[in-house]
Coordinates of N, CA and C in Angstrom, one line a residue:
M1 N 112.7 113.4 90.6 CA 111.4 113.4 91.0 C 111.1 112.2 91.8
L2 N 110.5 112.4 93.0 CA 110.1 111.3 93.8 C 108.7 110.9 93.7
Q3 N 108.4 109.6 93.9 CA 107.1 109.1 94.0 C 107.0 108.3 95.3
L4 N 105.8 108.2 95.8 CA 105.5 107.5 97.1 C 104.4 106.4 96.8
L5 N 104.8 105.2 97.1 CA 103.9 104.0 97.0 C 103.4 103.6 98.4
C6 N 102.1 103.7 98.6 CA 101.5 103.3 99.9 C 100.6 102.1 99.8
Q7 N 100.7 101.2 100.7 CA 99.8 100.1 100.8 C 99.1 100.1 102.1
L8 N 97.8 100.0 102.0 CA 96.9 100.1 103.2 C 96.0 98.9 103.2
D9 N 95.8 98.3 104.4 CA 94.8 97.2 104.6 C 93.7 97.8 105.5
T10 N 92.5 97.9 104.9 CA 91.3 98.4 105.7 C 90.2 97.5 105.6
N11 N 89.4 97.4 106.7 CA 88.2 96.5 106.7 C 87.0 97.3 106.3
D12 N 87.1 98.6 106.0 CA 86.0 99.4 105.7 C 86.4 100.4 104.5
F13 N 86.5 99.8 103.3 CA 87.0 100.6 102.2 C 86.1 101.8 101.9
P14 N 84.7 101.6 101.9 CA 83.9 102.8 101.6 C 84.1 103.9 102.6
G15 N 84.1 103.6 103.9 CA 84.3 104.6 104.9 C 85.7 105.3 104.8
W16 N 86.7 104.4 104.6 CA 88.1 105.0 104.4 C 88.2 105.9 103.2
K17 N 87.6 105.5 102.1 CA 87.7 106.2 100.9 C 87.0 107.6 101.0
C18 N 85.9 107.6 101.7 CA 85.1 108.9 102.0 C 86.0 109.8 102.8
D19 N 86.7 109.3 103.8 CA 87.6 110.1 104.6 C 88.8 110.6 103.8
F20 N 89.4 109.6 103.0 CA 90.5 109.9 102.1 C 90.2 111.1 101.2
D21 N 89.0 111.0 100.6 CA 88.6 112.1 99.6 C 88.4 113.4 100.3
A22 N 88.0 113.4 101.6 CA 87.7 114.6 102.3 C 89.0 115.3 102.7
E23 N 90.2 114.6 102.7 CA 91.5 115.1 103.1 C 92.3 115.5 101.9
A24 N 91.7 115.7 100.7 CA 92.5 116.0 99.5 C 93.3 117.3 99.7
T25 N 92.8 118.3 100.4 CA 93.5 119.5 100.6 C 94.8 119.3 101.5
E26 N 94.6 118.5 102.5 CA 95.8 118.2 103.4 C 96.9 117.5 102.6
R27 N 96.5 116.6 101.7 CA 97.6 115.9 100.9 C 98.2 116.9 100.0
M28 N 97.5 117.8 99.4 CA 98.0 118.8 98.5 C 99.0 119.7 99.3
E29 N 98.6 120.1 100.5 CA 99.5 120.9 101.3 C 100.7 120.2 101.8
A30 N 100.7 118.8 101.8 CA 101.8 118.0 102.1 C 102.7 117.8 100.9
G31 N 102.3 118.4 99.7 CA 103.2 118.2 98.5 C 102.9 116.9 97.8
L32 N 101.7 116.3 98.0 CA 101.4 115.0 97.4 C 100.3 115.2 96.4
T33 N 100.5 114.5 95.2 CA 99.5 114.4 94.2 C 99.2 113.0 93.9
L34 N 98.0 112.6 94.1 CA 97.6 111.2 93.9 C 97.6 110.9 92.4
L35 N 98.4 110.0 91.9 CA 98.5 109.6 90.5 C 97.6 108.4 90.2
Q36 N 97.5 107.5 91.1 CA 96.8 106.3 90.9 C 96.4 105.6 92.2
M37 N 95.2 105.0 92.2 CA 94.8 104.1 93.3 C 94.3 102.8 92.8
W38 N 94.7 101.7 93.4 CA 94.3 100.4 93.0 C 93.7 99.7 94.2
R39 N 92.8 98.7 94.0 CA 92.4 97.7 95.0 C 92.9 96.4 94.5
D40 N 93.5 95.6 95.5 CA 94.0 94.3 95.2 C 92.9 93.4 94.7
A41 N 93.0 92.8 93.5 CA 92.0 91.9 92.9 C 91.7 90.7 93.8
D42 N 92.6 90.3 94.6 CA 92.5 89.1 95.4 C 92.2 89.4 96.9
S43 N 92.5 90.6 97.3 CA 92.2 90.9 98.7 C 91.6 92.3 98.7
R44 N 90.3 92.4 98.6 CA 89.6 93.7 98.4 C 89.8 94.6 99.6
S45 N 90.4 94.2 100.7 CA 90.7 95.1 101.8 C 92.0 95.9 101.6
R46 N 92.8 95.4 100.6 CA 94.1 96.0 100.3 C 94.0 97.1 99.3
V47 N 94.6 98.3 99.6 CA 94.5 99.5 98.7 C 96.0 99.9 98.5
L48 N 96.3 100.2 97.2 CA 97.6 100.7 96.9 C 97.4 102.1 96.2
M49 N 98.3 103.1 96.7 CA 98.2 104.4 96.1 C 99.6 104.9 95.7
L50 N 99.6 105.5 94.5 CA 100.9 106.1 94.0 C 100.7 107.6 94.0
F51 N 101.7 108.3 94.7 CA 101.6 109.7 94.7 C 102.9 110.3 94.1
E52 N 102.8 111.5 93.5 CA 103.9 112.3 93.1 C 104.3 113.1 94.4
V53 N 105.6 113.2 94.7 CA 106.0 113.9 95.9 C 106.8 115.1 95.5
N54 N 106.3 116.3 96.0 CA 106.9 117.6 95.7 C 107.8 118.0 96.8
D55 N 107.6 117.5 98.0 CA 108.4 117.9 99.2 C 108.4 116.7 100.1
R56 N 109.6 116.0 100.1 CA 109.7 114.8 100.9 C 109.5 115.0 102.4
A57 N 110.0 116.1 103.0 CA 109.8 116.3 104.4 C 108.3 116.5 104.8
R58 N 107.6 117.2 103.9 CA 106.2 117.4 104.2 C 105.4 116.1 104.0
A59 N 105.8 115.3 103.0 CA 105.2 114.0 102.8 C 105.5 113.1 103.9
Q60 N 106.7 113.1 104.5 CA 107.0 112.3 105.7 C 106.2 112.7 106.9
A61 N 105.9 114.0 107.0 CA 105.1 114.4 108.1 C 103.7 114.0 108.0
W62 N 103.2 114.0 106.7 CA 101.8 113.5 106.4 C 101.7 112.0 106.7
L63 N 102.8 111.2 106.4 CA 102.8 109.8 106.7 C 102.7 109.5 108.2
R64 N 103.5 110.3 108.9 CA 103.5 110.1 110.4 C 102.1 110.3 110.9
K65 N 101.4 111.3 110.4 CA 100.0 111.6 110.9 C 99.0 110.5 110.4
E66 N 99.3 109.9 109.3 CA 98.3 109.0 108.7 C 98.5 107.6 109.2
Q67 N 99.6 107.2 109.9 CA 99.8 105.9 110.3 C 98.7 105.5 111.2
G68 N 98.1 104.3 110.9 CA 97.0 103.8 111.6 C 95.6 104.3 111.2
F69 N 95.6 105.3 110.3 CA 94.3 105.8 109.8 C 93.7 104.8 108.8
G70 N 92.6 104.2 109.2 CA 92.0 103.2 108.3 C 92.5 101.8 108.4
G71 N 93.7 101.6 108.9 CA 94.4 100.3 109.0 C 95.9 100.4 108.8
P72 N 96.6 99.3 108.9 CA 98.0 99.3 108.8 C 98.4 99.7 107.4
M73 N 99.5 100.6 107.3 CA 100.0 101.1 106.1 C 101.5 101.0 106.0
T74 N 102.0 100.7 104.8 CA 103.4 100.7 104.5 C 103.6 101.8 103.5
A75 N 104.8 102.4 103.4 CA 105.1 103.4 102.5 C 106.5 103.3 102.0
T76 N 106.7 103.5 100.7 CA 108.0 103.5 100.1 C 108.2 104.7 99.2
F77 N 109.3 105.4 99.4 CA 109.6 106.5 98.5 C 110.4 105.9 97.3
L78 N 110.1 106.3 96.1 CA 110.7 105.7 94.9 C 111.2 106.8 94.0
Q79 N 112.2 106.5 93.2 CA 112.7 107.4 92.2 C 113.0 106.7 91.0
F80 N 112.9 107.4 89.8 CA 113.1 106.7 88.6 C 114.5 106.2 88.4
A81 N 114.6 105.0 87.9 CA 116.0 104.4 87.7 C 116.6 104.8 86.4

């Protein structure tokens, strides 16, 4: 099972979160399930999201589309050790 950890820096968290919530169906169609979302306690503009990945190819396509949405984002695919 794969998971995906994304880190985003956004200057408009409320606006970004509203758009993020509106795209729940797109994430589901990309084989992604949001497991957890955090905001950095020391940098309120930084958001971290952990997803369960059901289809890596579709998840990668979603990441390509999302690059630059709301701010710079990094993404790392993870598997259990």
